[in-house]
Short mmCIF file of C-alpha atoms in Angstrom, two decimals:
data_model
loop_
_atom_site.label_atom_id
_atom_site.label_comp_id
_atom_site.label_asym_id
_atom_site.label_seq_id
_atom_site.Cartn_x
_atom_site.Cartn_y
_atom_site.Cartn_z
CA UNK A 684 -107.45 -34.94 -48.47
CA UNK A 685 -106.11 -37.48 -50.20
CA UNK A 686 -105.05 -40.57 -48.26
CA UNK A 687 -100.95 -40.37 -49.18
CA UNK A 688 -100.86 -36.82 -48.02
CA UNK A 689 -102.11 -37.82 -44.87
CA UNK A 690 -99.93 -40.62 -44.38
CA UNK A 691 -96.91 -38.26 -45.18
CA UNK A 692 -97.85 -35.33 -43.03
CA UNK A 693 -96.73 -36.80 -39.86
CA UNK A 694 -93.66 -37.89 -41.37
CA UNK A 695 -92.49 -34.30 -42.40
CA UNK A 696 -93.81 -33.10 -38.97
CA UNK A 697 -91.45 -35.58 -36.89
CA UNK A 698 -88.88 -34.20 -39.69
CA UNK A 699 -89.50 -31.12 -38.99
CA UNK A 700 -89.71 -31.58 -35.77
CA UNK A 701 -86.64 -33.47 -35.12
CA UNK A 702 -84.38 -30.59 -37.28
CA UNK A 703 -85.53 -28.33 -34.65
CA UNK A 704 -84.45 -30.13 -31.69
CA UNK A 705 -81.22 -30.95 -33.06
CA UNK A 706 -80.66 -27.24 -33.79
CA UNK A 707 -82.01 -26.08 -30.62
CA UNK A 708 -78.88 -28.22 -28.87
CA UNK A 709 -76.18 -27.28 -31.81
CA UNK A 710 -76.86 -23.92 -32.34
CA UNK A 711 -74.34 -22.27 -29.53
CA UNK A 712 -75.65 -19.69 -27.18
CA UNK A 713 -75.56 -15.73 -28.43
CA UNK A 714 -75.39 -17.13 -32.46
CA UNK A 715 -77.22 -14.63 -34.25
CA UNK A 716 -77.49 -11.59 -31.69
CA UNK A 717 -75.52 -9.38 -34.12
CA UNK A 718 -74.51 -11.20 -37.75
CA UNK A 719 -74.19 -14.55 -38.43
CA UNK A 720 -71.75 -15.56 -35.64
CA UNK A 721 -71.58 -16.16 -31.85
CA UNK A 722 -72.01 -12.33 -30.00
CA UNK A 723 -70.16 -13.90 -27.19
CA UNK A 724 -67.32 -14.29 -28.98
CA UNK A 725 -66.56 -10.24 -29.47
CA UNK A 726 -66.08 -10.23 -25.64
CA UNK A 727 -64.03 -13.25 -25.62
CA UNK A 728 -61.61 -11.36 -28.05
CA UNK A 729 -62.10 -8.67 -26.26
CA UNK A 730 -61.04 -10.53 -22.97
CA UNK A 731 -57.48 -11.37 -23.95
CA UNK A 732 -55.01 -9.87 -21.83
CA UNK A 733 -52.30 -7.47 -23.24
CA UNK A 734 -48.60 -7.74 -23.33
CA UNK A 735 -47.55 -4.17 -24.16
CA UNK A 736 -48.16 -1.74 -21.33
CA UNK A 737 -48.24 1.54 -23.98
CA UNK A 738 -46.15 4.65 -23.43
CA UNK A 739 -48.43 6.36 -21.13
CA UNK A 740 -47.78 3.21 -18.98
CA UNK A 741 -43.99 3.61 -18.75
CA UNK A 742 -44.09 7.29 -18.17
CA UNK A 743 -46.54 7.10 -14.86
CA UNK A 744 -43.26 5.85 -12.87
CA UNK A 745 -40.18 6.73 -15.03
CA UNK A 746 -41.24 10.56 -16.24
CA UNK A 747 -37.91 11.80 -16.13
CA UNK A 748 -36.83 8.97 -18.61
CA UNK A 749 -39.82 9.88 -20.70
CA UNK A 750 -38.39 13.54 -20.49
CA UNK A 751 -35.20 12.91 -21.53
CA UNK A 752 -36.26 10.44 -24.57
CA UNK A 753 -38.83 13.29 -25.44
CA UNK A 754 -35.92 15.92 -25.62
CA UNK A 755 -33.98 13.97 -28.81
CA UNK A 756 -34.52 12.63 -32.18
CA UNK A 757 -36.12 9.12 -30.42
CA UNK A 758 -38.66 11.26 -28.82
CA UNK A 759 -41.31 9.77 -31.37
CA UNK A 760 -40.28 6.16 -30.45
CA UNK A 761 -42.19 4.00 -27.40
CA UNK A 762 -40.14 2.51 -24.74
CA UNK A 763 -41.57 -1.09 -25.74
CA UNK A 764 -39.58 -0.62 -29.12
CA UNK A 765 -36.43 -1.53 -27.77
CA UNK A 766 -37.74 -2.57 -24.23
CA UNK A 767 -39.73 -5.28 -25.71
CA UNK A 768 -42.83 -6.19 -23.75
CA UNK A 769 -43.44 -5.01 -20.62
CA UNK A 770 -46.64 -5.45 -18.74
CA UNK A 771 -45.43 -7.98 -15.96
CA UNK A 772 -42.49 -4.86 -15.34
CA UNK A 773 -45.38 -2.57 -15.30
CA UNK A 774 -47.33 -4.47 -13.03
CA UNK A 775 -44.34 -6.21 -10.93
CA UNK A 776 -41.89 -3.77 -10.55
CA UNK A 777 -40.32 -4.59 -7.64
CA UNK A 778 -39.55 -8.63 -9.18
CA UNK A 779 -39.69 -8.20 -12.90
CA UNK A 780 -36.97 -6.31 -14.76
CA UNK A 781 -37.17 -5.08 -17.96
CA UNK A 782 -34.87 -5.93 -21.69
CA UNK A 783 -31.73 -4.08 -21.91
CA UNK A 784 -30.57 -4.90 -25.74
CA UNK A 785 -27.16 -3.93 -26.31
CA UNK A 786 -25.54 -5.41 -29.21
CA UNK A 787 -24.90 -3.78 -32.69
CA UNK A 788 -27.02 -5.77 -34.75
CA UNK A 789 -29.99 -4.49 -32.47
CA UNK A 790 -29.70 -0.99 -32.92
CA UNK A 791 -28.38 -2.06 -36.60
CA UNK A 792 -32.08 -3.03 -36.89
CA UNK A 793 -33.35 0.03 -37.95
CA UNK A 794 -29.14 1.82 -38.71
CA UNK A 795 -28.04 -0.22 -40.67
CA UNK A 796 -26.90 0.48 -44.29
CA UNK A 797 -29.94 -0.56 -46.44
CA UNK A 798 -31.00 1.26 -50.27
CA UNK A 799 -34.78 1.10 -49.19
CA UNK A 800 -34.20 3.57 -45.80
CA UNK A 801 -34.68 6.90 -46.92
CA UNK A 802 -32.78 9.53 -45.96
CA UNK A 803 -34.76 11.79 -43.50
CA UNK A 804 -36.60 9.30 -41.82
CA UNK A 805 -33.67 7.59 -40.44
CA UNK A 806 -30.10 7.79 -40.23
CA UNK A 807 -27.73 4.44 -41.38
CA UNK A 808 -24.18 3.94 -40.93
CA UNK A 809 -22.29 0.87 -42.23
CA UNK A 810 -21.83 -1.70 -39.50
CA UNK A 811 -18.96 -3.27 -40.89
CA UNK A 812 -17.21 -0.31 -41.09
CA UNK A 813 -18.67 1.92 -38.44
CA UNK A 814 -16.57 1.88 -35.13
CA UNK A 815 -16.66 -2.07 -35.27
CA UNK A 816 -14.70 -2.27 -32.07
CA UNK A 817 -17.41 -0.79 -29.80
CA UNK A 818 -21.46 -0.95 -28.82
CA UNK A 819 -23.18 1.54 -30.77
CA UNK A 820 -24.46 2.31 -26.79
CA UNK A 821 -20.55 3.11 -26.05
CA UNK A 822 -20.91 6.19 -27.72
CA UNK A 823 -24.52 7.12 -28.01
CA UNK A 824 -26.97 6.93 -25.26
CA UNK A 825 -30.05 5.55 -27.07
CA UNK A 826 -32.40 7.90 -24.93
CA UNK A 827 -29.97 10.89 -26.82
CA UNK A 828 -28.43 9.44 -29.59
CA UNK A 829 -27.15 12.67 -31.14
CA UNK A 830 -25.07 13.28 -28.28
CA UNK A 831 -21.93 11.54 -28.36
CA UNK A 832 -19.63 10.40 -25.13
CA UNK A 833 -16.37 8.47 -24.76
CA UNK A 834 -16.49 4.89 -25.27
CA UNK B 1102 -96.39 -8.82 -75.85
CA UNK B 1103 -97.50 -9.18 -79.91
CA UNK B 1104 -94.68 -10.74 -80.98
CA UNK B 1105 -91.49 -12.65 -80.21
CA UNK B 1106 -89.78 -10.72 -81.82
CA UNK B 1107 -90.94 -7.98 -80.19
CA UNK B 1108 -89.90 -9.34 -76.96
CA UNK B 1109 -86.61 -10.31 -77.98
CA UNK B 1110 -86.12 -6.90 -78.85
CA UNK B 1111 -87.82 -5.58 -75.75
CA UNK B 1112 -85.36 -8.11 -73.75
CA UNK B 1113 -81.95 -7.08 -75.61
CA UNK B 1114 -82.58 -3.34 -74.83
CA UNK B 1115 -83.56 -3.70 -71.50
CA UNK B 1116 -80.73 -6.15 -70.74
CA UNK B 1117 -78.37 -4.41 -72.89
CA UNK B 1118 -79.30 -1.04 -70.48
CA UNK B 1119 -78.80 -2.23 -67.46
CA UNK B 1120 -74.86 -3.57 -67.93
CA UNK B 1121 -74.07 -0.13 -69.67
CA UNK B 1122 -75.31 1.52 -66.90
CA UNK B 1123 -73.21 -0.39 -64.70
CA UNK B 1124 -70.43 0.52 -66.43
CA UNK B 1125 -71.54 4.56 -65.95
CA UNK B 1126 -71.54 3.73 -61.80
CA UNK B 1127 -68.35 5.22 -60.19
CA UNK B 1128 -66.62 2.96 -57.93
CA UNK B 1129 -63.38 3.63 -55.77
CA UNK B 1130 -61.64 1.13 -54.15
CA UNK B 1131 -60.61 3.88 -51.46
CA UNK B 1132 -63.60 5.48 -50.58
CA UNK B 1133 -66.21 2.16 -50.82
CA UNK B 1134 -65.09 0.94 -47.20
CA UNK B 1135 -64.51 3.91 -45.64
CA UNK B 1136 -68.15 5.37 -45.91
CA UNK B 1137 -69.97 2.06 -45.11
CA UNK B 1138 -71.91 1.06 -43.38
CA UNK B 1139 -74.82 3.42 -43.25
CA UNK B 1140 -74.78 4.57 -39.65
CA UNK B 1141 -72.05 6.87 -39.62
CA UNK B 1142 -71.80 7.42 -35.66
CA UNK B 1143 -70.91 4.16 -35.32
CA UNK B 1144 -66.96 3.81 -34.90
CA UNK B 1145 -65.91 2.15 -38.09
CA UNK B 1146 -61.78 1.05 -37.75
CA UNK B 1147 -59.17 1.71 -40.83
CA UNK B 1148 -55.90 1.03 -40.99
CA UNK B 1149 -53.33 3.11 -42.07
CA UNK B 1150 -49.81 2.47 -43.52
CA UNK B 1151 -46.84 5.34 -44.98
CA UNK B 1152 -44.48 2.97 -47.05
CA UNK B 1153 -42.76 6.42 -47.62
CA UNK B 1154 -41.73 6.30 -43.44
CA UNK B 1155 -41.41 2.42 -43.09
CA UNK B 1156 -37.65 1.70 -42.41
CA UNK B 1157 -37.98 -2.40 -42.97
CA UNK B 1158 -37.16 -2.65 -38.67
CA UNK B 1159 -39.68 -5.67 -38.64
CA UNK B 1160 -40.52 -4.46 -34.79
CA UNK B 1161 -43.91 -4.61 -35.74
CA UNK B 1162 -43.57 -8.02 -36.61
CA UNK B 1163 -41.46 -8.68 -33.73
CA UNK B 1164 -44.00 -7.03 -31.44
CA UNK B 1165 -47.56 -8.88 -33.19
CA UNK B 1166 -45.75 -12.05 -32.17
CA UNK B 1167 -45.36 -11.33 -28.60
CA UNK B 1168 -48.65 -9.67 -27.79
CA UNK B 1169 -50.61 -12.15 -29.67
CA UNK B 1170 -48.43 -15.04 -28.97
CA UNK B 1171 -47.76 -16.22 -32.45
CA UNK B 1172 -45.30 -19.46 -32.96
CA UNK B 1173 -42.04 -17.99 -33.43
CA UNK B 1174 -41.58 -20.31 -36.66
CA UNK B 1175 -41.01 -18.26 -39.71
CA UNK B 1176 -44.78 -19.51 -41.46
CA UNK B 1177 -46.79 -18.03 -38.94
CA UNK B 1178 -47.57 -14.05 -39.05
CA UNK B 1179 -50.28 -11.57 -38.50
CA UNK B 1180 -48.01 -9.21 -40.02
CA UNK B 1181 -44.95 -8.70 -41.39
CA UNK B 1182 -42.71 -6.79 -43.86
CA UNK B 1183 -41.72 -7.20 -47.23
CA UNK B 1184 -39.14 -5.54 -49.18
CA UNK B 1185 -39.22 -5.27 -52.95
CA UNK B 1186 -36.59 -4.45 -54.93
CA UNK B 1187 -37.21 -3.49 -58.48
CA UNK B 1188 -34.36 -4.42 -60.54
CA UNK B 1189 -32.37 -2.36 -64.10
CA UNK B 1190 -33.67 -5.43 -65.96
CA UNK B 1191 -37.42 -4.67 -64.91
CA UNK B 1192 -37.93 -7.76 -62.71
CA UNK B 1193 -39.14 -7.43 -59.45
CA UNK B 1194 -37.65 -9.11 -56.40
CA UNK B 1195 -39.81 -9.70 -53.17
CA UNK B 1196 -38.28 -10.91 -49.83
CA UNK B 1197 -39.58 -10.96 -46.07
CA UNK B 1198 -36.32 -13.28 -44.40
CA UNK B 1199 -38.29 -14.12 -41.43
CA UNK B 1200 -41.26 -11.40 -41.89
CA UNK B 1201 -37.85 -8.99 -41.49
CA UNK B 1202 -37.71 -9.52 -37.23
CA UNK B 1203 -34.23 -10.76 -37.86
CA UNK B 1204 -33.49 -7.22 -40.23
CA UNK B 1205 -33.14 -7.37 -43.91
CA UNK B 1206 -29.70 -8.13 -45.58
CA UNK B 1207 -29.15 -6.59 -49.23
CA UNK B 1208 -29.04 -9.57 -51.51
CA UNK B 1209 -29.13 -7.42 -54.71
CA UNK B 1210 -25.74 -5.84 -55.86
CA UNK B 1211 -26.36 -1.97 -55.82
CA UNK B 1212 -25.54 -1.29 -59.36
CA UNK B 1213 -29.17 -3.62 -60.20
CA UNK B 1214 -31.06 -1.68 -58.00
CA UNK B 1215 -33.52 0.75 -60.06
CA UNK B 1216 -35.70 1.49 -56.96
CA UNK B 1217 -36.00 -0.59 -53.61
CA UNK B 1218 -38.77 0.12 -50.71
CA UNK B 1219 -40.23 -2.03 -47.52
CA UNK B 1220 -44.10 -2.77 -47.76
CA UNK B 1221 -45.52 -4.01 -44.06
CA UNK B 1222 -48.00 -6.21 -44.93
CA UNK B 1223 -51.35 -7.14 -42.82
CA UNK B 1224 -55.12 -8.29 -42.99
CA UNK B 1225 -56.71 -5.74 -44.00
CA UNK B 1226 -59.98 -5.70 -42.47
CA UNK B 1227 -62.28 -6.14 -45.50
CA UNK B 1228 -65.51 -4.56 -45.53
CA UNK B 1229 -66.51 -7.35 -47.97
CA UNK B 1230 -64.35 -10.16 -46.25
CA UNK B 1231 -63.81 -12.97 -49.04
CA UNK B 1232 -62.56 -14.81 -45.52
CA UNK B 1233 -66.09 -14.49 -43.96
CA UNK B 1234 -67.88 -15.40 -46.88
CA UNK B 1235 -66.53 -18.75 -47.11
CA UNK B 1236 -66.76 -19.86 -43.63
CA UNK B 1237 -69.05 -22.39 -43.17
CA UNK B 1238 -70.13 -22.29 -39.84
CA UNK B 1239 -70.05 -18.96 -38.57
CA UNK B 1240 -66.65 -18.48 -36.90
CA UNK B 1241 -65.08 -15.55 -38.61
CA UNK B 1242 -67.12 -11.87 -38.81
CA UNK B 1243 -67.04 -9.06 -38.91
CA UNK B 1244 -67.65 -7.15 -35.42
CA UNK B 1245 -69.42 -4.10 -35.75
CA UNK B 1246 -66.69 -1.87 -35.88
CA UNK B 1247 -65.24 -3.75 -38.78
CA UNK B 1248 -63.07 -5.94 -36.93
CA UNK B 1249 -62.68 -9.27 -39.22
CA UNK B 1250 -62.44 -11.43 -36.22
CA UNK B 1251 -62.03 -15.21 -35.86
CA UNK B 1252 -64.43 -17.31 -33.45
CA UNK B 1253 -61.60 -19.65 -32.23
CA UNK B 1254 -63.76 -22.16 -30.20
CA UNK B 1255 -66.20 -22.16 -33.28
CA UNK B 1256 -63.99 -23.21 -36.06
CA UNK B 1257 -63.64 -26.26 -37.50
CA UNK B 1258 -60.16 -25.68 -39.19
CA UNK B 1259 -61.57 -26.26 -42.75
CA UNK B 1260 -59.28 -24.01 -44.00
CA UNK B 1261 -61.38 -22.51 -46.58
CA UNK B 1262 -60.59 -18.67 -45.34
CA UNK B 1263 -56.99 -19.28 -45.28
CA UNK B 1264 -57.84 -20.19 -48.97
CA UNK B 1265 -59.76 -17.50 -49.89
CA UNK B 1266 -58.12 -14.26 -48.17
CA UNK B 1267 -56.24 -12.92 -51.38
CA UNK B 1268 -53.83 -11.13 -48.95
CA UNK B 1269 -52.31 -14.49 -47.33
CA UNK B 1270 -52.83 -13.35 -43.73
CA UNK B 1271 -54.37 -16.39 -43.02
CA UNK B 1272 -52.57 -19.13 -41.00
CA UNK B 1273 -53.86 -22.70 -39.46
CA UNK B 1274 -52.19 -22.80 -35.20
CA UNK B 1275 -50.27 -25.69 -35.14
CA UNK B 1276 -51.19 -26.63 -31.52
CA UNK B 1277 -54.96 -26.01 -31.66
CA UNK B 1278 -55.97 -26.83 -35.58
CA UNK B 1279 -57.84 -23.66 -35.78
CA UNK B 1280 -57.89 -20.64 -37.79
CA UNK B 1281 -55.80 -17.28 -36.78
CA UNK B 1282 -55.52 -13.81 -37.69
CA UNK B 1283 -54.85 -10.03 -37.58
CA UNK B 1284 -57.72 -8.97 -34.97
CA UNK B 1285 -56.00 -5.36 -35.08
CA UNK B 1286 -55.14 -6.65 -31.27
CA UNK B 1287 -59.05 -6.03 -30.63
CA UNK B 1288 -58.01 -6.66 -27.06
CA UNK B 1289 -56.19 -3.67 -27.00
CA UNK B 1290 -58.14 -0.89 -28.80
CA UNK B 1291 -61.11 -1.77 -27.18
CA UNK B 1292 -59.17 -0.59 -23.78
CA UNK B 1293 -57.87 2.44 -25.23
CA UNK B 1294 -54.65 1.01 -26.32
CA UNK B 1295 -52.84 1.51 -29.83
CA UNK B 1296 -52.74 -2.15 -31.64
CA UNK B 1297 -48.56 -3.63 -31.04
CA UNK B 1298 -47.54 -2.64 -34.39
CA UNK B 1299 -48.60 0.44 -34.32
CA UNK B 1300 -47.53 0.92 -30.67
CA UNK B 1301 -44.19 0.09 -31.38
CA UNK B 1302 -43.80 1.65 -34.99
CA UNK B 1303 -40.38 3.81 -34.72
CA UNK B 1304 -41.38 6.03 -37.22
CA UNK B 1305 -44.86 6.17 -37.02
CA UNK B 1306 -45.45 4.39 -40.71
CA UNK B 1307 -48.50 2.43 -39.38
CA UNK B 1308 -51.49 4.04 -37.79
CA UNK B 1309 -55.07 3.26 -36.54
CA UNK B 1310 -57.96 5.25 -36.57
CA UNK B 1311 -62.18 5.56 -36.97
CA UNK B 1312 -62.93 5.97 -40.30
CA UNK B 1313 -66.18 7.71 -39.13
CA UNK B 1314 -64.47 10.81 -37.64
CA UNK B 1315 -63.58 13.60 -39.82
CA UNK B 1316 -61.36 14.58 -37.59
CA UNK B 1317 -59.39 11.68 -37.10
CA UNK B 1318 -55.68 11.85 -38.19
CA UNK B 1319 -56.18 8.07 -40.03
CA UNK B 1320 -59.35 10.70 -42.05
CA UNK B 1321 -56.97 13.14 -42.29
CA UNK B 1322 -53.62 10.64 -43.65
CA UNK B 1323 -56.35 9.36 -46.06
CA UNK B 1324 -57.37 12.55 -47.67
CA UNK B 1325 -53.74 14.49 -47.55
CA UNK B 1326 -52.28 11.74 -48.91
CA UNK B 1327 -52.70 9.23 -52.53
CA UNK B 1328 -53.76 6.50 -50.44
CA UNK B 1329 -54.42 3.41 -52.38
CA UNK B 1330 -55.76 -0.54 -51.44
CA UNK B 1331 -54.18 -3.49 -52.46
CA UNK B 1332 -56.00 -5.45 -55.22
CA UNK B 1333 -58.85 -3.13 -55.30
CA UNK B 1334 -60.43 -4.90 -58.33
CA UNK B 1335 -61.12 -8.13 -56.33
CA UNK B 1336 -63.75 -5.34 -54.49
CA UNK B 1337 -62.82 -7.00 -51.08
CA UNK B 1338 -63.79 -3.21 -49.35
CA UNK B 1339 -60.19 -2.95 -47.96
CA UNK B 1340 -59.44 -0.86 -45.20
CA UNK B 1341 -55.79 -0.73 -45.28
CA UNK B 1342 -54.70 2.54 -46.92
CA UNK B 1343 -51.05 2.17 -48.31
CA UNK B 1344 -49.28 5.70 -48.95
CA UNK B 1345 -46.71 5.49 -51.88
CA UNK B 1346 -47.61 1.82 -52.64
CA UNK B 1347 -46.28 1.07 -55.75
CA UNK B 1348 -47.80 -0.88 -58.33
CA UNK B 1349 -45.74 -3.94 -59.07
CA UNK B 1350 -46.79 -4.61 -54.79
CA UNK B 1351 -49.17 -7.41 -54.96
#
């Protein structure tokens, strides 16, 4: 073997040798166990906690709410729509309420008069010219919309 | 070989063969995610999206922020909705006044309208993530279902995937410097629960499903319906199927 070789073989091995020890302490726990990436991390997703409780949720206390929605043209809709978020209610009942929206513009959300809403899939009225003197709730119960009361 | 030109020749035809027959192999934008990977009893997520039912609400917007805490600041979405208007004069107009949470407002006089129509946007879940391939160290995959996830204590902000995603559902947290996205609220459908948006969906516009079971209704949406992808020539293996997407929607 020629005497430069042998000089430099040492040289690459503490190289070598020192890439490996430096990656042994960088490379982060799990990297690798399923793709290029740390496994760990698919439970850590996985971990975070949820803020909507889901339909199924709401119904386990208030059935007879989930009833009545179910009997009416909002039947398809999930409490949470209008509700908003509502795992703390779900899981503190008893000290954490739950969003009542009430104004126009909420329900005009979805209702109001806009060219791209088809026809069918939901019904708009005008806002500015629609009863502009009460809450769309005056008339309609939201749980029933299609059956009017007195404001 | 006897001669050069010989192998020239030899060369050209073989070369010559193999990019016609590449131009014989049938590709489709729709069905190239769907059926991958190989082991189909694996669950394999798709998304699925009726533009035809989509009412512009912006609830799902609304909702993505508050289950996934996203800053409120009208820059930062996982999803959001977009309404195009197509105008008499042929130009198109695209707004999304704060993703639409705060409702859309008509801003084009009737009478211009030709044809108007809301397009929810999200990521989309690549099969071939452009967002993946770029990142540098590792800290956005995707999980076996086909989740394109983001390793959040793993990246280095570079920014590179925000660059790269050619659907812009890429954003940089302002508090923490790193990277977030759409993780089709992973946290949720892996304990049974719908993702937000599609929780909250009024009219049922946006669905989930396994891409894997025949018998799924996202399977069944797919194959009832003229599902396309956005930009299916960038061959990003998107697993968002639009019904009804028009094609001036970018």
């Amino acid at each position: 073997m020629p005497p430069q070789i042998k000089r430099l073989l040492p040289l690459f091995a503490a190289f070598i040798g020192l890439f490996l020890l430096v990656r042994h302490f960088l490379v982060p726990e799990s990297f690798g166990e399923y793709g290029f990436y740390r496994g760990n991390s698919l439970g850590e997703n996985a971990a975070k906690l949820p803020h909507y409780a889901g339909k199924a949720a709401c119904a386990e206390c208030h059935d007879d709410m989930a009833a009545f929605l179910a009997s009416d043209v909002h039947s398809g809709l999930s409490c949470e729509v209008c509700h908003g978020p509502g795992i703390d209610h779900a899981n503190y009942a008893d000290s954490i309420g739950i969003d009542k929206p009430k104004g126009r513009e909420f329900c005009g959300l979805c209702h109001s008069l806009n060219p791209a809403r088809k026809k069918g899939v939901v019904v708009t009225v005008d806002l500015s010219d629609h009863n502009v003197e009460y809450d769309c709730i005056g008339c309609h119960n939201p749980h029933k919309p299609t059956e009017l009361k007195e404001p | 070989m006897k001669s050069r030109r010989e192998f020239l020749k030899a060369a050209a035809i073989a070369g010559g063969s193999v990019l016609v027959s590449s131009m014989f192999r049938p590709f489709n934008a729709v069905v190239f995610a769907a059926n991958e990977p190989a082991n189909p009893t694996d669950i394999w997520y798709g998304i699925g999206i009726d533009i035809a039912k989509c009412i512009g609400c912006g609830r799902c917007a609304n909702a993505c922020k508050s289950e996934n805490n996203v800053p409120r600041e009208p820059f930062f979405f996982r999803t959001w909705v977009e309404q195009y208007t197509i105008k008499n004069d042929q130009s198109v107009k695209v707004e999304s006044p704060n993703g639409g949470i705060d409702g859309f407002t008509q801003s084009v006089a009737p009478e211009d309208i030709f044809k108007t129509f809301f397009v929810p946007k999200m990521c989309n879940h690549c099969y071939k993530s452009p967002c993946v391939q770029v990142c540098p160290v590792g800290a956005t995959y995707d999980s076996p279902e086909g989740v394109v996830l983001v390793d959040q204590t793993h990246c280095i902000g570079c920014r590179y995937c925000v660059q790269a995603c050619p659907y812009g559902c890429r954003y940089i947290l302002p508090d923490k410097g790193v990277v977030d996205k759409c993780t089709l609220c992973y946290h949720r459908i892996t304990k049974g629960l719908n993702p937000a948006c599609v929780e909250v969906c009024p009219t049922g516009a946006r669905m989930y499903g396994n891409l894997h079971d025949p018998a799924d209704p996202l399977m069944k949406f797919i194959k009832d319906h003229n599902v396309r992808v956005l930009k299916p020539h960038l061959n990003t293996g998107s697993k968002l199927y639009y019904n009804e997407l028009n094609e001036e929607v970018r």
